[in-house]
Amino acid sequence: MKNEEKRIIGVSFLILLAVIVWAVFVNINKKSKQDTLSTKIINSVSDENASSTNVTSTNVVASAVTVPMKNNDQGVPIVMYHSVDDNQSAILSSGLRITKENFASQMKYLKDNDFHTLTMDEINDFLINNKPIPQKSVALTFDDGYEDNYSNVYPILKSYGFKATVFVVVKSIGENSNFLTASQLNEMQQNGMDIESGTDENVKLADLTSDNQLASLKESKTKLEELLNKKVNYVSYPFGSYNSQTLEDVKNAGYALGLSRDGKWTYKTDGQFKLSRVFIGPTHTESDFENRINNKNY
């Protein structure tokens, strides 16, 4: 019995020793995993802190770059274009068409020199509500609604992220290949080019009776609003023609602003229904363009 007891005691000791060795091994592995996890967490926190520091540094730099602003006691150039194409067709032989190269060069100048392009809503807020705009601001407008505004102008403006306004003569929409179609107008409206009224027909408003002026202004507004499913608040006078009755009719037709082509920068003192614009045509050089958008007294 004594030998049997000794054998049992010996076996029990070996089992106990094996359990102790196993427990030590498990604890060592567990600690190793915890250390690895702790290292990952520390590294992750360090990375996040570094990223946060970089973002903060970037924000500090960005906030340090301020854009000079101006109020409506100063003027703003609203540039007036018509057609942009290299084909000098007879329909535009009156000096309204500039080349694609000239237009592209002018837009590149605006981009390279940090100009901000404005919508007519922004012009309205600036003039009427005195909402400040960047010191180097310009509004780009295109009269009549020529097809090349889609094929030649629109791609260049999109490439720079520029805003612009097209004043469409409503009865010319889709009239022939020289003018914009309804489909083109809708696409442009949805992609940064605002479509507004150029009245119903391309005739001088001042030559019409008051009733006919009001009818042209109202009908063009209604038709465009139905076509584009949006409010039309701005109108350009064909040939820059208007009279005192026009100013009353524009207001009664529900427009917020009316634009002529008096050849100077726009000021709130012009009056909201006879805003001036800066004409750019085929005879204007690059230097002329730069002078007109930088110098209020050009």
GROMACS .gro file of C-alpha atoms in nm:
model
  298
    1MET     CA    1   0.000   0.000   0.000
    2LYS     CA    2   0.284   0.230   0.076
    3ASN     CA    3   0.430   0.184  -0.272
    4GLU     CA    4   0.086   0.244  -0.421
    5GLU     CA    5   0.045   0.565  -0.222
    6LYS     CA    6   0.382   0.685  -0.333
    7ARG     CA    7   0.290   0.620  -0.696
    8ILE     CA    8  -0.035   0.816  -0.659
    9ILE     CA    9   0.142   1.103  -0.488
   10GLY     CA   10   0.404   1.110  -0.765
   11VAL     CA   11   0.143   1.117  -1.042
   12SER     CA   12  -0.052   1.392  -0.864
   13PHE     CA   13   0.262   1.601  -0.833
   14LEU     CA   14   0.332   1.568  -1.205
   15ILE     CA   15  -0.024   1.672  -1.288
   16LEU     CA   16  -0.001   1.972  -1.056
   17LEU     CA   17   0.330   2.073  -1.213
   18ALA     CA   18   0.180   2.045  -1.562
   19VAL     CA   19  -0.114   2.267  -1.458
   20ILE     CA   20   0.122   2.529  -1.315
   21VAL     CA   21   0.334   2.533  -1.636
   22TRP     CA   22   0.020   2.565  -1.852
   23ALA     CA   23  -0.112   2.852  -1.642
   24VAL     CA   24   0.217   3.039  -1.667
   25PHE     CA   25   0.225   2.990  -2.046
   26VAL     CA   26  -0.134   3.119  -2.088
   27ASN     CA   27  -0.063   3.428  -1.877
   28ILE     CA   28   0.250   3.509  -2.078
   29ASN     CA   29   0.057   3.490  -2.408
   30LYS     CA   30  -0.228   3.698  -2.267
   31LYS     CA   31   0.011   3.969  -2.151
   32SER     CA   32   0.183   3.967  -2.490
   33LYS     CA   33  -0.152   4.019  -2.668
   34GLN     CA   34  -0.248   4.298  -2.428
   35ASP     CA   35   0.085   4.470  -2.486
   36THR     CA   36   0.035   4.443  -2.864
   37LEU     CA   37  -0.320   4.583  -2.839
   38SER     CA   38  -0.198   4.866  -2.615
   39THR     CA   39   0.070   4.950  -2.870
   40LYS     CA   40  -0.189   4.959  -3.150
   41ILE     CA   41  -0.418   5.183  -2.946
   42ILE     CA   42  -0.132   5.417  -2.862
   43ASN     CA   43  -0.026   5.430  -3.227
   44SER     CA   44  -0.385   5.490  -3.337
   45VAL     CA   45  -0.426   5.775  -3.088
   46SER     CA   46  -0.094   5.920  -3.199
   47ASP     CA   47  -0.205   5.902  -3.564
   48GLU     CA   48  -0.536   6.066  -3.480
   49ASN     CA   49  -0.361   6.339  -3.284
   50ALA     CA   50  -0.121   6.396  -3.571
   51SER     CA   51  -0.411   6.408  -3.820
   52SER     CA   52  -0.602   6.645  -3.593
   53THR     CA   53  -0.295   6.865  -3.565
   54ASN     CA   54  -0.261   6.872  -3.944
   55VAL     CA   55  -0.630   6.958  -3.992
   56THR     CA   56  -0.604   7.231  -3.728
   57SER     CA   57  -0.293   7.370  -3.894
   58THR     CA   58  -0.469   7.365  -4.232
   59ASN     CA   59  -0.773   7.541  -4.089
   60VAL     CA   60  -0.555   7.805  -3.928
   61VAL     CA   61  -0.381   7.869  -4.259
   62ALA     CA   62  -0.713   7.875  -4.446
   63SER     CA   63  -0.873   8.112  -4.198
   64ALA     CA   64  -0.572   8.339  -4.227
   65VAL     CA   65  -0.645   8.382  -4.601
   66THR     CA   66  -0.923   8.640  -4.611
   67VAL     CA   67  -1.101   8.768  -4.922
   68PRO     CA   68  -1.138   9.148  -4.933
   69MET     CA   69  -1.508   9.242  -4.949
   70LYS     CA   70  -1.701   9.553  -5.051
   71ASN     CA   71  -2.042   9.703  -4.980
   72ASN     CA   72  -2.287   9.858  -5.224
   73ASP     CA   73  -2.145  10.206  -5.193
   74GLN     CA   74  -1.907  10.073  -5.458
   75GLY     CA   75  -1.980   9.949  -5.808
   76VAL     CA   76  -1.948   9.612  -5.978
   77PRO     CA   77  -1.885   9.528  -6.345
   78ILE     CA   78  -2.163   9.331  -6.514
   79VAL     CA   79  -2.013   9.216  -6.843
   80MET     CA   80  -2.242   9.181  -7.145
   81TYR     CA   81  -2.165   8.930  -7.418
   82HIS     CA   82  -2.378   8.802  -7.703
   83SER     CA   83  -2.227   8.533  -7.924
   84VAL     CA   84  -1.898   8.338  -7.897
   85ASP     CA   85  -1.791   8.155  -8.212
   86ASP     CA   86  -1.522   8.158  -8.481
   87ASN     CA   87  -1.773   8.154  -8.767
   88GLN     CA   88  -1.854   8.514  -8.850
   89SER     CA   89  -2.198   8.446  -8.995
   90ALA     CA   90  -2.412   8.712  -9.156
   91ILE     CA   91  -2.666   8.696  -8.874
   92LEU     CA   92  -2.408   8.841  -8.639
   93SER     CA   93  -2.221   9.072  -8.874
   94SER     CA   94  -2.314   9.370  -8.656
   95GLY     CA   95  -2.020   9.316  -8.422
   96LEU     CA   96  -2.175   9.103  -8.148
   97ARG     CA   97  -1.964   8.788  -8.186
   98ILE     CA   98  -1.622   8.732  -8.030
   99THR     CA   99  -1.395   8.435  -8.105
  100LYS     CA  100  -1.367   8.130  -7.884
  101GLU     CA  101  -0.998   8.205  -7.835
  102ASN     CA  102  -1.071   8.556  -7.709
  103PHE     CA  103  -1.341   8.435  -7.473
  104ALA     CA  104  -1.124   8.152  -7.337
  105SER     CA  105  -0.841   8.397  -7.279
  106GLN     CA  106  -1.070   8.636  -7.092
  107MET     CA  107  -1.202   8.360  -6.866
  108LYS     CA  108  -0.848   8.238  -6.797
  109TYR     CA  109  -0.757   8.592  -6.691
  110LEU     CA  110  -1.047   8.596  -6.444
  111LYS     CA  111  -0.943   8.261  -6.299
  112ASP     CA  112  -0.573   8.341  -6.280
  113ASN     CA  113  -0.647   8.670  -6.105
  114ASP     CA  114  -0.891   8.533  -5.846
  115PHE     CA  115  -1.210   8.699  -5.970
  116HIS     CA  116  -1.542   8.581  -5.827
  117THR     CA  117  -1.831   8.541  -6.073
  118LEU     CA  118  -2.175   8.640  -5.944
  119THR     CA  119  -2.530   8.531  -6.017
  120MET     CA  120  -2.804   8.788  -6.063
  121ASP     CA  121  -2.941   8.684  -5.724
  122GLU     CA  122  -2.607   8.784  -5.572
  123ILE     CA  123  -2.610   9.111  -5.765
  124ASN     CA  124  -2.960   9.177  -5.633
  125ASP     CA  125  -2.859   9.102  -5.273
  126PHE     CA  126  -2.557   9.330  -5.313
  127LEU     CA  127  -2.743   9.627  -5.463
  128ILE     CA  128  -3.073   9.604  -5.278
  129ASN     CA  129  -2.980   9.442  -4.946
  130ASN     CA  130  -2.618   9.558  -4.919
  131LYS     CA  131  -2.489   9.203  -4.882
  132PRO     CA  132  -2.109   9.231  -4.926
  133ILE     CA  133  -1.938   9.070  -5.226
  134PRO     CA  134  -1.568   9.002  -5.291
  135GLN     CA  135  -1.375   9.309  -5.401
  136LYS     CA  136  -1.277   9.132  -5.721
  137SER     CA  137  -1.623   9.040  -5.846
  138VAL     CA  138  -1.774   9.029  -6.192
  139ALA     CA  139  -2.108   8.915  -6.333
  140LEU     CA  140  -2.107   8.747  -6.676
  141THR     CA  141  -2.420   8.792  -6.889
  142PHE     CA  142  -2.513   8.678  -7.240
  143ASP     CA  143  -2.794   8.838  -7.437
  144ASP     CA  144  -3.046   8.693  -7.684
  145GLY     CA  145  -2.984   8.319  -7.634
  146TYR     CA  146  -2.750   8.209  -7.913
  147GLU     CA  147  -2.676   7.838  -7.953
  148ASP     CA  148  -2.302   7.894  -7.914
  149ASN     CA  149  -2.369   7.995  -7.553
  150TYR     CA  150  -2.426   7.622  -7.503
  151SER     CA  151  -2.166   7.472  -7.738
  152ASN     CA  152  -1.879   7.718  -7.682
  153VAL     CA  153  -1.943   7.920  -7.365
  154TYR     CA  154  -2.096   7.664  -7.131
  155PRO     CA  155  -1.803   7.414  -7.140
  156ILE     CA  156  -1.546   7.685  -7.063
  157LEU     CA  157  -1.748   7.824  -6.774
  158LYS     CA  158  -1.799   7.473  -6.632
  159SER     CA  159  -1.427   7.402  -6.646
  160TYR     CA  160  -1.359   7.704  -6.425
  161GLY     CA  161  -1.664   7.665  -6.203
  162PHE     CA  162  -1.791   8.007  -6.315
  163LYS     CA  163  -2.147   8.135  -6.284
  164ALA     CA  164  -2.324   8.326  -6.561
  165THR     CA  165  -2.665   8.448  -6.676
  166VAL     CA  166  -2.826   8.406  -7.020
  167PHE     CA  167  -3.104   8.651  -7.107
  168VAL     CA  168  -3.318   8.465  -7.360
  169VAL     CA  169  -3.550   8.618  -7.619
  170VAL     CA  170  -3.834   8.372  -7.570
  171LYS     CA  171  -3.973   8.361  -7.924
  172SER     CA  172  -3.624   8.275  -8.053
  173ILE     CA  173  -3.598   7.954  -7.847
  174GLY     CA  174  -3.543   7.669  -8.095
  175GLU     CA  175  -3.639   7.901  -8.383
  176ASN     CA  176  -3.341   7.781  -8.588
  177SER     CA  177  -2.990   7.641  -8.541
  178ASN     CA  178  -2.857   7.980  -8.430
  179PHE     CA  179  -3.058   7.980  -8.107
  180LEU     CA  180  -3.074   7.773  -7.791
  181THR     CA  181  -3.327   7.493  -7.758
  182ALA     CA  182  -3.551   7.426  -7.459
  183SER     CA  183  -3.345   7.118  -7.373
  184GLN     CA  184  -3.019   7.314  -7.376
  185LEU     CA  185  -3.168   7.586  -7.158
  186ASN     CA  186  -3.282   7.334  -6.899
  187GLU     CA  187  -2.942   7.168  -6.886
  188MET     CA  188  -2.763   7.499  -6.847
  189GLN     CA  189  -3.004   7.614  -6.577
  190GLN     CA  190  -2.929   7.302  -6.376
  191ASN     CA  191  -2.552   7.348  -6.406
  192GLY     CA  192  -2.461   7.699  -6.293
  193MET     CA  193  -2.591   7.913  -6.581
  194ASP     CA  194  -2.903   8.102  -6.478
  195ILE     CA  195  -3.162   8.158  -6.750
  196GLU     CA  196  -3.355   8.486  -6.735
  197SER     CA  197  -3.574   8.696  -6.964
  198GLY     CA  198  -3.463   8.889  -7.270
  199THR     CA  199  -3.831   8.977  -7.328
  200ASP     CA  200  -4.066   8.801  -7.568
  201GLU     CA  201  -3.934   8.942  -7.897
  202ASN     CA  202  -3.604   9.101  -7.996
  203VAL     CA  203  -3.748   9.449  -8.048
  204LYS     CA  204  -3.685   9.787  -7.887
  205LEU     CA  205  -3.918   9.825  -7.592
  206ALA     CA  206  -3.916  10.203  -7.620
  207ASP     CA  207  -4.078  10.171  -7.964
  208LEU     CA  208  -4.375   9.980  -7.822
  209THR     CA  209  -4.687  10.111  -7.654
  210SER     CA  210  -4.707  10.068  -7.279
  211ASP     CA  211  -4.957   9.782  -7.318
  212ASN     CA  212  -4.730   9.600  -7.563
  213GLN     CA  213  -4.426   9.655  -7.344
  214LEU     CA  214  -4.603   9.509  -7.044
  215ALA     CA  215  -4.732   9.216  -7.250
  216SER     CA  216  -4.381   9.134  -7.379
  217LEU     CA  217  -4.237   9.151  -7.029
  218LYS     CA  218  -4.511   8.939  -6.870
  219GLU     CA  219  -4.536   8.678  -7.144
  220SER     CA  220  -4.164   8.610  -7.154
  221LYS     CA  221  -4.155   8.574  -6.777
  222THR     CA  222  -4.449   8.334  -6.769
  223LYS     CA  223  -4.322   8.119  -7.057
  224LEU     CA  224  -3.973   8.084  -6.911
  225GLU     CA  225  -4.107   8.001  -6.565
  226GLU     CA  226  -4.319   7.723  -6.715
  227LEU     CA  227  -4.031   7.595  -6.928
  228LEU     CA  228  -3.768   7.598  -6.653
  229ASN     CA  229  -3.991   7.536  -6.350
  230LYS     CA  230  -3.840   7.827  -6.157
  231LYS     CA  231  -3.897   8.194  -6.083
  232VAL     CA  232  -3.770   8.445  -6.341
  233ASN     CA  233  -3.678   8.768  -6.166
  234TYR     CA  234  -3.447   8.954  -6.404
  235VAL     CA  235  -3.481   9.103  -6.751
  236SER     CA  236  -3.247   9.249  -7.012
  237TYR     CA  237  -3.377   9.512  -7.253
  238PRO     CA  238  -3.314   9.428  -7.621
  239PHE     CA  239  -3.077   9.683  -7.776
  240GLY     CA  240  -3.065   9.849  -7.433
  241SER     CA  241  -3.384  10.031  -7.526
  242TYR     CA  242  -3.621  10.154  -7.258
  243ASN     CA  243  -3.815  10.464  -7.151
  244SER     CA  244  -3.982  10.587  -6.834
  245GLN     CA  245  -4.287  10.371  -6.905
  246THR     CA  246  -4.064  10.065  -6.938
  247LEU     CA  247  -3.941  10.112  -6.583
  248GLU     CA  248  -4.299  10.110  -6.454
  249ASP     CA  249  -4.394   9.810  -6.666
  250VAL     CA  250  -4.092   9.606  -6.553
  251LYS     CA  251  -4.190   9.662  -6.193
  252ASN     CA  252  -4.555   9.578  -6.261
  253ALA     CA  253  -4.454   9.261  -6.446
  254GLY     CA  254  -4.287   9.134  -6.128
  255TYR     CA  255  -3.917   9.166  -6.205
  256ALA     CA  256  -3.661   9.249  -5.937
  257LEU     CA  257  -3.398   9.404  -6.168
  258GLY     CA  258  -3.384   9.536  -6.523
  259LEU     CA  259  -3.061   9.565  -6.721
  260SER     CA  260  -2.969   9.800  -7.003
  261ARG     CA  261  -2.634   9.845  -7.175
  262ASP     CA  262  -2.516  10.195  -7.085
  263GLY     CA  263  -2.150  10.091  -7.097
  264LYS     CA  264  -2.035  10.141  -6.738
  265TRP     CA  265  -2.011   9.964  -6.405
  266THR     CA  266  -2.332   9.898  -6.211
  267TYR     CA  267  -2.415  10.105  -5.901
  268LYS     CA  268  -2.715  10.104  -5.669
  269THR     CA  269  -2.768  10.467  -5.768
  270ASP     CA  270  -2.851  10.354  -6.124
  271GLY     CA  271  -3.191  10.240  -6.004
  272GLN     CA  272  -3.289   9.875  -5.995
  273PHE     CA  273  -3.461   9.879  -6.335
  274LYS     CA  274  -3.192  10.052  -6.539
  275LEU     CA  275  -2.868   9.885  -6.439
  276SER     CA  276  -2.568   9.947  -6.660
  277ARG     CA  277  -2.344   9.682  -6.816
  278VAL     CA  278  -1.996   9.663  -6.966
  279PHE     CA  279  -2.007   9.555  -7.332
  280ILE     CA  280  -1.740   9.320  -7.466
  281GLY     CA  281  -1.732   9.276  -7.844
  282PRO     CA  282  -1.498   9.160  -8.120
  283THR     CA  283  -1.303   9.488  -8.137
  284HIS     CA  284  -1.202   9.476  -7.771
  285THR     CA  285  -0.848   9.355  -7.706
  286GLU     CA  286  -0.731   9.157  -7.403
  287SER     CA  287  -0.606   9.483  -7.259
  288ASP     CA  288  -0.948   9.642  -7.314
  289PHE     CA  289  -1.116   9.357  -7.128
  290GLU     CA  290  -0.878   9.380  -6.833
  291ASN     CA  291  -0.920   9.756  -6.815
  292ARG     CA  292  -1.299   9.737  -6.822
  293ILE     CA  293  -1.330   9.491  -6.535
  294ASN     CA  294  -1.061   9.651  -6.318
  295ASN     CA  295  -1.118  10.021  -6.377
  296LYS     CA  296  -1.457  10.167  -6.289
  297ASN     CA  297  -1.376  10.478  -6.491
  298TYR     CA  298  -1.260  10.304  -6.805
   0.00000   0.00000   0.00000
